[in-house]
Amino acid sequence: LKSKITGIELNDMNTNVFSNYRNWLDAQKIPKGKKAVLLSALTLFAEFGFNGTSTAKIAQTAGVSQGTIFKYFKTKQDLLISILQPIIQNFFPVYRDDFLAEWQNFNTLRELVHFIIHDRYRFLKENSDAFTILLSEMLTNNTVRRLFQKILQSSKPIFVKQFQKKLLQNGVRKDLDSLAVFRTLLGQLLTYFLQQKFAPQIKVNEENDLKEIEDQIIRAISDQKREAN
């Protein structure tokens, strides 16, 4: 699989392909200057935003000329998409299948929620810069939003079917559909992730905080009558 925009050959689909975006990028066989530009832009876009980052600053941080940037990327927008497109194209297909296979090993609601929160939080944390850019650009960038929506729609039928079946088997309220449960899970997790990213002055204790998030989610989605029985 080759991205038409980036020209970067994506690794074969496997469960470790995107455990860390920087490590994945470092392993790609692309020119040194191009790789330096991508890594520099990744850091700067995450810290200052796409609009707040100039190509001059990217070139300076990467140790290359601005001409080198435009040798590989026609515009700054192309550079942005070159960072995000591999993440979007791989995130749901690879991690959907890996995630659904892994969570078949858990048989209680507590175990399922614990796995989801810790597994996804670890992934967000390891790829903090990339997901900070993705989340912010999805709000304002139509190209990024279309790429994400396309892969989301193709994954939705498979994910929803297995997700809802497993949840119902393990005590989730029947009046909640799988998307409502997913929003509850994702909302709690992203809020905590963004808090650490943009409000670092707030003290955190990850072990206690994630346990509290788990408890809040379980209270919100569990079938209390079933638990009582």
CSV table of C-alpha atoms in Angstrom, one decimal:
chain,number,residue,atom,x,y,z
A,1,LEU,CA,0.0,0.0,0.0
A,2,LYS,CA,1.4,3.4,-1.0
A,3,SER,CA,0.0,6.7,-0.1
A,4,LYS,CA,-0.6,8.8,-3.3
A,5,ILE,CA,0.2,12.0,-1.4
A,6,THR,CA,3.1,10.9,0.7
A,7,GLY,CA,4.9,8.4,-1.5
A,8,ILE,CA,5.7,6.6,1.7
A,9,GLU,CA,5.3,2.8,1.5
A,10,LEU,CA,3.3,1.7,4.5
A,11,ASN,CA,4.5,-1.4,6.3
A,12,ASP,CA,2.5,-4.6,5.9
A,13,MET,CA,-0.6,-4.6,8.1
A,14,ASN,CA,0.3,-6.1,11.5
A,15,THR,CA,-0.5,-5.4,15.1
A,16,ASN,CA,2.6,-3.4,15.8
A,17,VAL,CA,2.6,-1.2,12.7
A,18,PHE,CA,1.5,2.0,14.5
A,19,SER,CA,2.2,1.3,18.2
A,20,ASN,CA,4.4,4.4,17.8
A,21,TYR,CA,4.2,6.8,14.9
A,22,ARG,CA,7.7,8.2,15.3
A,23,ASN,CA,9.2,4.7,15.4
A,24,TRP,CA,7.2,3.7,12.3
A,25,LEU,CA,8.4,6.9,10.5
A,26,ASP,CA,12.0,6.3,11.5
A,27,ALA,CA,11.9,2.9,9.9
A,28,GLN,CA,10.6,4.1,6.5
A,29,LYS,CA,13.0,4.1,3.6
A,30,ILE,CA,12.7,7.7,2.6
A,31,PRO,CA,15.4,10.5,2.1
A,32,LYS,CA,16.9,11.8,5.3
A,33,GLY,CA,15.8,15.4,4.6
A,34,LYS,CA,12.2,14.3,4.0
A,35,LYS,CA,12.1,12.4,7.2
A,36,ALA,CA,13.6,15.3,9.1
A,37,VAL,CA,10.9,17.6,7.7
A,38,LEU,CA,8.1,15.2,8.7
A,39,LEU,CA,9.4,14.8,12.3
A,40,SER,CA,10.0,18.5,12.6
A,41,ALA,CA,6.5,19.3,11.4
A,42,LEU,CA,5.0,16.7,13.6
A,43,THR,CA,6.5,18.3,16.7
A,44,LEU,CA,5.8,21.9,15.7
A,45,PHE,CA,2.2,21.4,14.5
A,46,ALA,CA,1.4,19.7,17.8
A,47,GLU,CA,2.9,22.5,19.9
A,48,PHE,CA,1.9,25.6,17.9
A,49,GLY,CA,-0.8,24.3,15.6
A,50,PHE,CA,-0.8,24.1,11.8
A,51,ASN,CA,-1.6,27.8,11.2
A,52,GLY,CA,0.9,28.9,13.9
A,53,THR,CA,3.8,27.1,12.3
A,54,SER,CA,5.7,28.5,9.3
A,55,THR,CA,7.6,26.5,6.8
A,56,ALA,CA,10.7,28.6,7.7
A,57,LYS,CA,10.4,27.3,11.3
A,58,ILE,CA,10.0,23.7,10.1
A,59,ALA,CA,13.1,24.0,7.9
A,60,GLN,CA,15.1,25.6,10.7
A,61,THR,CA,14.1,22.8,13.2
A,62,ALA,CA,14.7,20.1,10.6
A,63,GLY,CA,18.1,21.6,9.7
A,64,VAL,CA,17.2,21.9,6.0
A,65,SER,CA,16.3,24.7,3.6
A,66,GLN,CA,12.7,25.7,2.8
A,67,GLY,CA,13.5,24.5,-0.7
A,68,THR,CA,14.0,21.0,0.7
A,69,ILE,CA,10.4,21.1,2.1
A,70,PHE,CA,8.9,22.1,-1.2
A,71,LYS,CA,11.0,19.5,-3.0
A,72,TYR,CA,9.0,16.8,-1.3
A,73,PHE,CA,5.7,18.6,-0.5
A,74,LYS,CA,4.0,21.0,-2.8
A,75,THR,CA,2.4,23.0,0.0
A,76,LYS,CA,2.3,23.1,3.8
A,77,GLN,CA,-1.1,21.4,3.5
A,78,ASP,CA,0.4,18.5,1.7
A,79,LEU,CA,3.0,18.2,4.5
A,80,LEU,CA,0.2,18.0,7.0
A,81,ILE,CA,-1.7,15.3,5.1
A,82,SER,CA,1.6,13.4,4.7
A,83,ILE,CA,1.8,13.2,8.5
A,84,LEU,CA,-1.9,12.4,9.1
A,85,GLN,CA,-2.9,10.2,6.2
A,86,PRO,CA,-0.9,7.1,7.3
A,87,ILE,CA,-2.3,7.4,10.8
A,88,ILE,CA,-5.9,7.7,9.5
A,89,GLN,CA,-5.5,4.9,7.0
A,90,ASN,CA,-4.0,2.5,9.5
A,91,PHE,CA,-5.7,3.5,12.7
A,92,PHE,CA,-9.1,1.8,12.3
A,93,PRO,CA,-8.2,-1.1,10.0
A,94,VAL,CA,-5.2,-2.3,12.0
A,95,TYR,CA,-6.3,-1.4,15.5
A,96,ARG,CA,-9.9,-2.3,15.0
A,97,ASP,CA,-9.0,-5.9,14.1
A,98,ASP,CA,-6.3,-6.1,16.8
A,99,PHE,CA,-8.6,-4.5,19.4
A,100,LEU,CA,-11.5,-6.8,18.7
A,101,ALA,CA,-9.4,-9.9,18.7
A,102,GLU,CA,-7.7,-8.9,22.0
A,103,TRP,CA,-10.8,-8.0,23.9
A,104,GLN,CA,-12.4,-11.4,23.2
A,105,ASN,CA,-10.2,-12.6,26.1
A,106,PHE,CA,-12.2,-10.6,28.7
A,107,ASN,CA,-15.4,-11.8,30.2
A,108,THR,CA,-16.7,-9.1,32.6
A,109,LEU,CA,-17.6,-5.5,32.1
A,110,ARG,CA,-14.9,-4.4,34.5
A,111,GLU,CA,-12.3,-6.3,32.5
A,112,LEU,CA,-13.5,-4.9,29.2
A,113,VAL,CA,-13.6,-1.3,30.3
A,114,HIS,CA,-10.2,-1.6,32.0
A,115,PHE,CA,-8.7,-3.0,28.8
A,116,ILE,CA,-10.3,-0.3,26.6
A,117,ILE,CA,-9.2,2.6,28.8
A,118,HIS,CA,-5.6,1.4,29.4
A,119,ASP,CA,-5.0,0.1,25.9
A,120,ARG,CA,-6.3,3.2,24.1
A,121,TYR,CA,-4.8,5.6,26.6
A,122,ARG,CA,-1.4,4.1,26.1
A,123,PHE,CA,-1.7,4.4,22.4
A,124,LEU,CA,-2.8,8.1,22.6
A,125,LYS,CA,0.1,8.8,25.0
A,126,GLU,CA,2.7,7.1,22.8
A,127,ASN,CA,1.5,9.1,19.8
A,128,SER,CA,0.6,12.3,21.6
A,129,ASP,CA,1.9,14.8,19.0
A,130,ALA,CA,0.2,13.0,16.1
A,131,PHE,CA,-3.2,12.8,17.8
A,132,THR,CA,-3.1,16.3,19.0
A,133,ILE,CA,-2.7,17.4,15.4
A,134,LEU,CA,-5.4,15.0,14.2
A,135,LEU,CA,-7.9,16.1,16.8
A,136,SER,CA,-7.4,19.8,16.2
A,137,GLU,CA,-7.4,19.6,12.4
A,138,MET,CA,-10.5,17.5,12.3
A,139,LEU,CA,-12.4,20.5,13.6
A,140,THR,CA,-11.2,22.9,10.9
A,141,ASN,CA,-9.6,21.0,8.0
A,142,ASN,CA,-12.1,19.5,5.5
A,143,THR,CA,-9.5,17.3,3.9
A,144,VAL,CA,-8.5,15.7,7.2
A,145,ARG,CA,-12.1,15.4,8.2
A,146,ARG,CA,-13.0,13.6,4.9
A,147,LEU,CA,-10.1,11.2,5.2
A,148,PHE,CA,-11.2,10.3,8.8
A,149,GLN,CA,-14.9,10.0,8.0
A,150,LYS,CA,-14.2,7.7,5.0
A,151,ILE,CA,-12.1,5.2,7.1
A,152,LEU,CA,-14.6,5.5,10.0
A,153,GLN,CA,-17.6,4.6,7.7
A,154,SER,CA,-15.8,1.6,6.3
A,155,SER,CA,-15.0,0.3,9.7
A,156,LYS,CA,-18.3,1.1,11.4
A,157,PRO,CA,-20.3,-2.1,10.4
A,158,ILE,CA,-17.7,-4.5,11.6
A,159,PHE,CA,-16.8,-2.6,14.8
A,160,VAL,CA,-20.4,-1.9,15.8
A,161,LYS,CA,-21.6,-5.5,15.4
A,162,GLN,CA,-18.9,-7.1,17.4
A,163,PHE,CA,-18.7,-4.3,19.9
A,164,GLN,CA,-22.4,-4.3,20.8
A,165,LYS,CA,-22.6,-8.1,21.0
A,166,LYS,CA,-19.7,-8.3,23.4
A,167,LEU,CA,-21.0,-5.5,25.6
A,168,LEU,CA,-24.6,-6.9,25.9
A,169,GLN,CA,-23.1,-10.2,26.9
A,170,ASN,CA,-21.3,-8.5,29.8
A,171,GLY,CA,-24.0,-6.4,31.4
A,172,VAL,CA,-24.3,-3.1,29.5
A,173,ARG,CA,-27.6,-1.4,29.6
A,174,LYS,CA,-29.8,-2.5,26.8
A,175,ASP,CA,-31.2,1.0,26.2
A,176,LEU,CA,-27.7,2.1,25.1
A,177,ASP,CA,-26.6,1.4,21.6
A,178,SER,CA,-23.0,0.7,20.8
A,179,LEU,CA,-22.3,4.3,19.6
A,180,ALA,CA,-23.7,5.8,22.8
A,181,VAL,CA,-21.3,3.5,24.8
A,182,PHE,CA,-18.4,4.3,22.5
A,183,ARG,CA,-19.0,8.1,23.0
A,184,THR,CA,-19.0,7.6,26.7
A,185,LEU,CA,-15.7,5.7,26.6
A,186,LEU,CA,-14.1,8.0,24.1
A,187,GLY,CA,-15.3,11.2,25.7
A,188,GLN,CA,-13.8,10.4,29.1
A,189,LEU,CA,-10.5,9.2,27.6
A,190,LEU,CA,-10.0,12.2,25.3
A,191,THR,CA,-10.9,14.7,28.0
A,192,TYR,CA,-8.2,13.2,30.2
A,193,PHE,CA,-5.7,13.1,27.4
A,194,LEU,CA,-6.3,16.7,26.3
A,195,GLN,CA,-6.2,17.9,30.0
A,196,GLN,CA,-2.7,16.5,30.3
A,197,LYS,CA,-1.7,18.0,26.9
A,198,PHE,CA,-3.1,21.5,27.4
A,199,ALA,CA,-3.3,21.9,31.2
A,200,PRO,CA,0.0,20.4,32.4
A,201,GLN,CA,-0.2,22.4,35.6
A,202,ILE,CA,-3.0,20.1,36.8
A,203,LYS,CA,-1.4,17.4,38.9
A,204,VAL,CA,-2.2,13.8,37.8
A,205,ASN,CA,-1.9,10.4,39.1
A,206,GLU,CA,-2.4,8.1,36.1
A,207,GLU,CA,-3.2,4.9,38.0
A,208,ASN,CA,-5.8,6.6,40.2
A,209,ASP,CA,-7.2,8.8,37.5
A,210,LEU,CA,-7.7,5.9,35.0
A,211,LYS,CA,-9.3,3.8,37.8
A,212,GLU,CA,-11.7,6.7,38.5
A,213,ILE,CA,-12.5,7.0,34.8
A,214,GLU,CA,-13.2,3.2,34.7
A,215,ASP,CA,-15.6,3.5,37.7
A,216,GLN,CA,-17.4,6.5,36.1
A,217,ILE,CA,-17.9,4.7,32.8
A,218,ILE,CA,-19.1,1.5,34.5
A,219,ARG,CA,-21.6,3.4,36.5
A,220,ALA,CA,-22.9,5.1,33.4
A,221,ILE,CA,-23.3,2.1,31.1
A,222,SER,CA,-23.8,-1.0,33.4
A,223,ASP,CA,-27.1,-2.7,33.9
A,224,GLN,CA,-27.5,-2.3,37.6
A,225,LYS,CA,-30.3,-4.8,37.9
A,226,ARG,CA,-28.2,-7.5,36.2
A,227,GLU,CA,-25.3,-6.7,38.5
A,228,ALA,CA,-27.6,-6.9,41.6
A,229,ASN,CA,-28.7,-10.4,40.5
